Coordinates of C-alpha atoms in Angstrom, one line a residue:
Chain A
M1 CA 32.1 12.3 -4.5
R2 CA 29.4 11.4 -7.0
V3 CA 26.0 10.9 -5.7
G4 CA 23.5 9.3 -8.3
V5 CA 19.8 10.3 -8.1
I6 CA 17.5 7.9 -10.0
T7 CA 14.7 9.3 -12.0
F8 CA 12.0 6.7 -12.5
P9 CA 8.7 7.7 -14.6
G10 CA 6.6 9.2 -12.1
T11 CA 9.3 10.5 -9.7
L12 CA 8.8 13.9 -8.3
D13 CA 11.6 14.8 -5.9
D14 CA 14.7 14.0 -8.0
R15 CA 15.4 17.8 -8.7
D16 CA 15.2 18.5 -4.9
A17 CA 17.2 15.5 -4.1
A18 CA 20.0 16.5 -6.4
R19 CA 19.8 20.1 -5.0
A20 CA 20.2 18.5 -1.4
V21 CA 23.4 16.6 -2.8
I22 CA 24.8 19.7 -3.9
A23 CA 24.2 21.7 -0.8
G24 CA 25.7 18.8 1.2
G25 CA 29.0 19.3 -0.9
A26 CA 28.8 16.6 -3.2
E27 CA 28.5 16.1 -7.1
A28 CA 24.8 15.0 -8.2
V29 CA 24.6 12.6 -10.9
A30 CA 21.3 11.9 -12.9
L31 CA 20.5 8.4 -13.4
W32 CA 17.6 7.2 -15.4
H33 CA 15.6 3.9 -14.6
A34 CA 16.8 2.4 -17.7
D35 CA 20.3 2.9 -17.4
A36 CA 22.6 0.0 -17.6
D37 CA 25.3 1.6 -15.6
L38 CA 25.7 3.5 -12.4
K39 CA 28.1 6.1 -14.1
N40 CA 30.8 5.5 -11.3
V41 CA 28.7 7.0 -8.6
D42 CA 29.8 6.6 -5.0
A43 CA 26.2 6.5 -3.5
V44 CA 22.8 6.4 -4.7
I45 CA 19.4 8.2 -3.9
L46 CA 15.9 7.1 -4.7
P47 CA 13.8 10.0 -4.4
G48 CA 10.2 10.3 -3.7
G49 CA 7.2 10.3 -6.1
F50 CA 4.8 8.1 -7.7
S51 CA 7.3 5.6 -9.7
Y52 CA 5.2 3.9 -12.5
G53 CA 1.9 5.4 -11.1
D54 CA 2.3 3.4 -7.9
Y55 CA 0.4 0.8 -9.9
L56 CA 0.1 -2.7 -8.2
R57 CA 1.8 -1.5 -5.0
C58 CA 4.1 1.5 -4.4
G59 CA 7.4 0.5 -5.7
A60 CA 6.5 -2.9 -7.0
I61 CA 7.1 -2.5 -10.5
S62 CA 10.3 -0.1 -10.1
R63 CA 12.0 -2.8 -8.2
F64 CA 12.4 -4.5 -11.6
A65 CA 13.7 -1.5 -13.4
P66 CA 17.1 -2.2 -15.2
V67 CA 19.0 0.4 -13.0
M68 CA 17.7 -1.4 -9.7
K69 CA 19.6 -4.7 -10.5
L70 CA 22.7 -2.6 -10.4
V71 CA 21.8 -0.7 -7.3
I72 CA 20.9 -4.0 -5.6
E73 CA 24.2 -5.5 -6.6
A74 CA 26.1 -2.3 -5.3
A75 CA 24.3 -2.1 -2.2
G76 CA 25.3 -5.6 -1.4
K77 CA 28.9 -4.6 -1.7
G78 CA 28.4 -1.7 0.7
M79 CA 27.6 1.2 -1.5
P80 CA 25.5 3.8 0.3
V81 CA 21.9 3.9 -0.7
L82 CA 19.1 6.2 0.7
G83 CA 15.4 5.7 -0.3
I84 CA 13.0 8.5 0.4
C85 CA 9.3 8.1 0.7
N86 CA 8.8 6.2 -2.7
G87 CA 12.4 5.3 -2.7
F88 CA 11.9 3.9 0.9
Q89 CA 9.1 1.7 -0.9
V90 CA 11.1 0.7 -3.7
L91 CA 13.8 -0.5 -1.2
C92 CA 11.3 -2.6 0.7
E93 CA 9.9 -4.2 -2.6
S94 CA 13.5 -4.9 -3.5
H95 CA 14.1 -6.5 -0.2
L96 CA 17.1 -4.6 0.5
L97 CA 15.2 -3.4 3.6
P98 CA 12.7 -5.6 5.6
G99 CA 9.1 -4.7 6.1
A100 CA 6.5 -3.0 3.9
L101 CA 4.8 0.5 3.8
T102 CA 1.0 0.4 3.8
R103 CA -2.0 2.8 3.4
N104 CA -1.9 5.6 6.2
S105 CA -4.1 4.4 9.1
D106 CA -6.7 7.2 8.6
L107 CA -6.5 6.9 4.8
H108 CA -5.7 10.4 4.3
F109 CA -2.8 11.8 2.4
L110 CA -0.4 13.7 4.7
C111 CA 1.5 16.6 3.9
R112 CA 2.6 18.5 6.8
D113 CA 6.2 19.6 8.7
Q114 CA 6.9 16.6 11.0
E115 CA 8.9 16.3 13.8
I116 CA 11.1 13.2 14.0
E117 CA 13.9 12.0 16.5
I118 CA 17.1 10.5 15.1
T119 CA 17.8 7.2 16.9
N120 CA 20.7 5.8 15.1
T121 CA 23.9 8.0 13.9
Q122 CA 26.1 4.9 13.0
T123 CA 24.7 4.7 9.3
A124 CA 26.2 6.1 6.1
W125 CA 23.3 8.7 6.0
T126 CA 22.9 9.7 9.7
S127 CA 26.5 10.3 11.1
S128 CA 25.9 14.2 11.0
Y129 CA 23.1 14.0 13.6
S130 CA 23.4 13.1 17.4
V131 CA 21.5 10.4 18.9
G132 CA 18.1 11.8 20.2
Q133 CA 18.3 15.0 18.1
K134 CA 15.0 16.2 17.0
I135 CA 14.3 17.5 13.6
V136 CA 11.4 18.9 11.5
I137 CA 11.2 18.1 7.9
P138 CA 8.0 17.6 5.6
L139 CA 6.0 14.4 5.8
K140 CA 4.2 14.0 2.4
N141 CA 2.6 10.6 1.6
G142 CA -0.6 8.3 1.3
E143 CA 1.1 5.2 2.2
G144 CA 3.6 5.6 4.8
S145 CA 2.7 3.2 7.4
F146 CA 5.6 0.8 8.2
Q147 CA 4.5 -2.7 8.9
C148 CA 6.5 -6.0 9.5
D149 CA 5.9 -9.1 11.5
D150 CA 6.8 -9.3 15.3
E151 CA 9.9 -11.2 14.6
T152 CA 11.2 -8.4 12.2
L153 CA 10.2 -5.7 14.4
A154 CA 12.2 -7.2 17.3
Q155 CA 15.2 -7.8 15.1
L156 CA 15.0 -4.1 14.0
E157 CA 14.8 -2.8 17.5
G158 CA 17.4 -5.3 19.1
E159 CA 20.0 -4.4 16.4
G160 CA 19.4 -0.7 16.8
R161 CA 18.2 -0.2 13.0
V162 CA 15.6 2.1 13.6
I163 CA 17.2 5.2 12.5
A164 CA 14.4 7.7 13.0
R165 CA 11.0 7.9 14.8
Y166 CA 7.9 10.1 14.7
V167 CA 7.5 12.5 17.7
G168 CA 4.3 13.0 19.3
Q169 CA 1.1 11.3 17.9
N170 CA 1.6 8.6 15.2
P171 CA 0.8 10.2 12.0
N172 CA 0.2 7.0 9.9
G173 CA -0.1 3.9 12.1
S174 CA 3.6 2.9 11.6
R175 CA 4.8 0.1 14.1
N176 CA 6.8 1.7 16.9
L177 CA 6.6 5.1 15.3
I178 CA 9.1 4.1 12.8
A179 CA 10.0 6.8 10.3
G180 CA 13.1 5.2 9.0
I181 CA 15.3 2.0 9.0
S182 CA 18.6 0.6 7.9
N183 CA 19.7 -2.6 6.8
A184 CA 22.2 -4.7 9.1
R185 CA 25.3 -3.1 7.4
G186 CA 24.1 0.4 7.8
N187 CA 24.7 1.5 4.3
V188 CA 21.1 1.2 3.0
V189 CA 18.6 3.6 4.7
G190 CA 14.9 4.2 4.1
L191 CA 13.1 7.2 5.4
M192 CA 9.3 8.1 4.8
P193 CA 9.9 11.8 5.7
H194 CA 11.5 14.3 3.2
P195 CA 15.0 15.7 4.2
E196 CA 15.6 17.0 0.7
H197 CA 12.7 19.4 1.1
A198 CA 14.4 20.9 4.2
I199 CA 17.9 22.0 3.3
D200 CA 17.3 25.9 3.6
A201 CA 14.9 28.2 5.4
L202 CA 14.0 29.8 2.2
T203 CA 12.3 26.7 0.6
G204 CA 11.8 24.5 3.5
P205 CA 10.4 24.5 7.2
T206 CA 14.1 24.2 8.4
A207 CA 17.4 23.3 7.2
E208 CA 17.5 20.3 9.4
G209 CA 17.4 17.8 6.6
L210 CA 20.8 18.5 5.3
G211 CA 22.4 16.3 7.5
F212 CA 21.4 13.5 5.6
F213 CA 23.4 14.8 2.8
T214 CA 26.7 15.8 4.7
S215 CA 26.5 12.5 6.4
I216 CA 27.3 10.7 3.1
L217 CA 30.5 12.9 2.7
N218 CA 31.7 11.9 6.1
A219 CA 31.1 8.2 5.3
M220 CA 33.1 8.5 2.1
V221 CA 35.9 10.3 3.7
K222 CA 36.4 7.6 6.4
Chain B
M1 CA -13.0 -19.8 -21.8
A2 CA -11.2 -20.7 -18.8
K3 CA -9.0 -18.0 -16.8
I4 CA -6.7 -18.1 -14.1
V5 CA -7.7 -16.2 -11.2
V6 CA -5.3 -14.8 -8.5
D7 CA -6.8 -13.5 -5.3
V8 CA -4.4 -11.3 -3.1
M9 CA -5.4 -10.4 0.3
L10 CA -3.6 -8.5 3.3
K11 CA -2.3 -10.9 5.8
P12 CA -4.9 -11.0 8.7
E13 CA -2.4 -9.4 11.1
I14 CA -1.8 -6.5 8.8
L15 CA -4.2 -3.4 9.5
D16 CA -6.5 -2.7 6.6
P17 CA -7.7 0.9 6.8
Q18 CA -9.7 0.5 3.4
G19 CA -11.6 -2.6 4.6
N20 CA -12.2 -0.6 7.9
A21 CA -13.6 2.3 6.1
V22 CA -15.8 0.1 4.1
A23 CA -17.0 -1.6 7.2
S24 CA -18.0 1.6 8.9
A25 CA -19.6 2.9 5.9
L26 CA -22.1 -0.2 5.4
P27 CA -24.2 0.6 8.7
R28 CA -24.4 4.2 7.6
L29 CA -26.3 2.8 4.6
G30 CA -28.5 0.5 6.7
F31 CA -26.6 -2.6 6.0
T32 CA -25.9 -4.2 9.5
F33 CA -24.7 -7.7 8.5
A34 CA -21.0 -7.0 8.8
T35 CA -18.7 -7.8 11.7
S36 CA -15.7 -7.2 9.7
V37 CA -14.6 -6.4 6.0
R38 CA -11.4 -7.2 4.3
Q39 CA -10.3 -5.5 1.0
G40 CA -8.1 -7.2 -1.4
K41 CA -7.1 -7.6 -5.3
R42 CA -8.2 -10.1 -7.8
F43 CA -6.3 -10.7 -11.0
E44 CA -8.0 -12.4 -14.1
I45 CA -5.3 -13.8 -16.5
E46 CA -6.4 -15.3 -19.9
V47 CA -4.1 -17.7 -21.7
V48 CA -4.7 -19.7 -25.0
G49 CA -7.0 -22.6 -24.4
D50 CA -7.4 -24.3 -20.9
P51 CA -4.4 -23.5 -18.3
T52 CA -1.8 -26.2 -18.4
S53 CA -0.2 -27.2 -15.1
E54 CA 3.0 -25.7 -16.3
Q55 CA 1.1 -22.3 -16.6
L56 CA -0.2 -22.5 -13.4
A57 CA 3.1 -23.1 -11.8
E58 CA 4.3 -20.0 -13.5
V59 CA 1.5 -18.1 -12.4
E60 CA 2.2 -19.2 -8.8
K61 CA 5.9 -17.8 -9.3
A62 CA 4.7 -14.7 -10.8
A63 CA 2.1 -14.2 -8.0
E64 CA 4.9 -14.8 -5.5
V65 CA 7.5 -12.4 -7.1
L66 CA 5.1 -9.7 -8.6
L67 CA 1.4 -9.9 -7.9
S68 CA 1.7 -10.0 -4.2
N69 CA 4.3 -8.7 -1.5
P70 CA 4.7 -11.9 0.7
V71 CA 5.6 -9.4 3.5
I72 CA 2.1 -8.3 4.0
E73 CA 0.0 -10.4 1.5
N74 CA -1.3 -13.9 0.8
Y75 CA -2.5 -15.0 -2.4
V76 CA -4.6 -18.0 -3.7
V77 CA -4.3 -19.2 -7.5
R78 CA -7.4 -21.0 -9.1
V79 CA -8.6 -21.8 -12.6
E80 CA -12.2 -20.4 -13.0
K81 CA -14.4 -22.0 -15.8

């Protein structure tokens, strides 16, 4: 199974994402923002960082990168897509996911180990977890506050599309403590904290992020 | 020369932490006039000659697609002499 990891100018976490894909048991395929083909990948990860310098708005310019046209098409046909942090912002700007990520409510860039609760295990990226399972993975961003209108929020909650929530105090002002959401079909997932930085105890706070990368194998085998 | 100005503001219901930080800094400097501050973006766009209605329509489109995020922001396009 081939999982593409996209590098935009300014992406930081592509190496760790590729490493996590390999640890999860798949082959990591490097994709470049200017690529005109997806190299026959079965799934795509948009990693964290500051793509295009975060100019204008986070993810606003990346959305128009040549490779994103292909990602949007493939996502529409059901290909699993995971956006982490800046990747989540790109997915929102691409309208693959609803809502937007705005400046943290206290204005600080946060970098810490964060407990989250997995609340939906039916998506392509969360099936290795159990509902209610709590995991600790790094959270590191300045614009991680998930915002949307009341109607969208009710829809996300009503359809069970909140896939993870922050545990304890709200770190960034996100509505309903939302740390991650999925599209209606469950193949596109956006997550603010970083599972790719928590795949082994040597380099991460835990190995509890690995489940996102083993889930995708289950999704393909089905 | 006239220019096209696009003002982009967060929608009223969206939390504006930057505006709030400015609002709380003002009284520390002795400025007590503000009951609320909202912070936005201003784009100044130059074209050859005076903007035509076609160009303004194009700018409207660009404001919708790129300059603003309609999920969280409103925009206004105008011509400034």
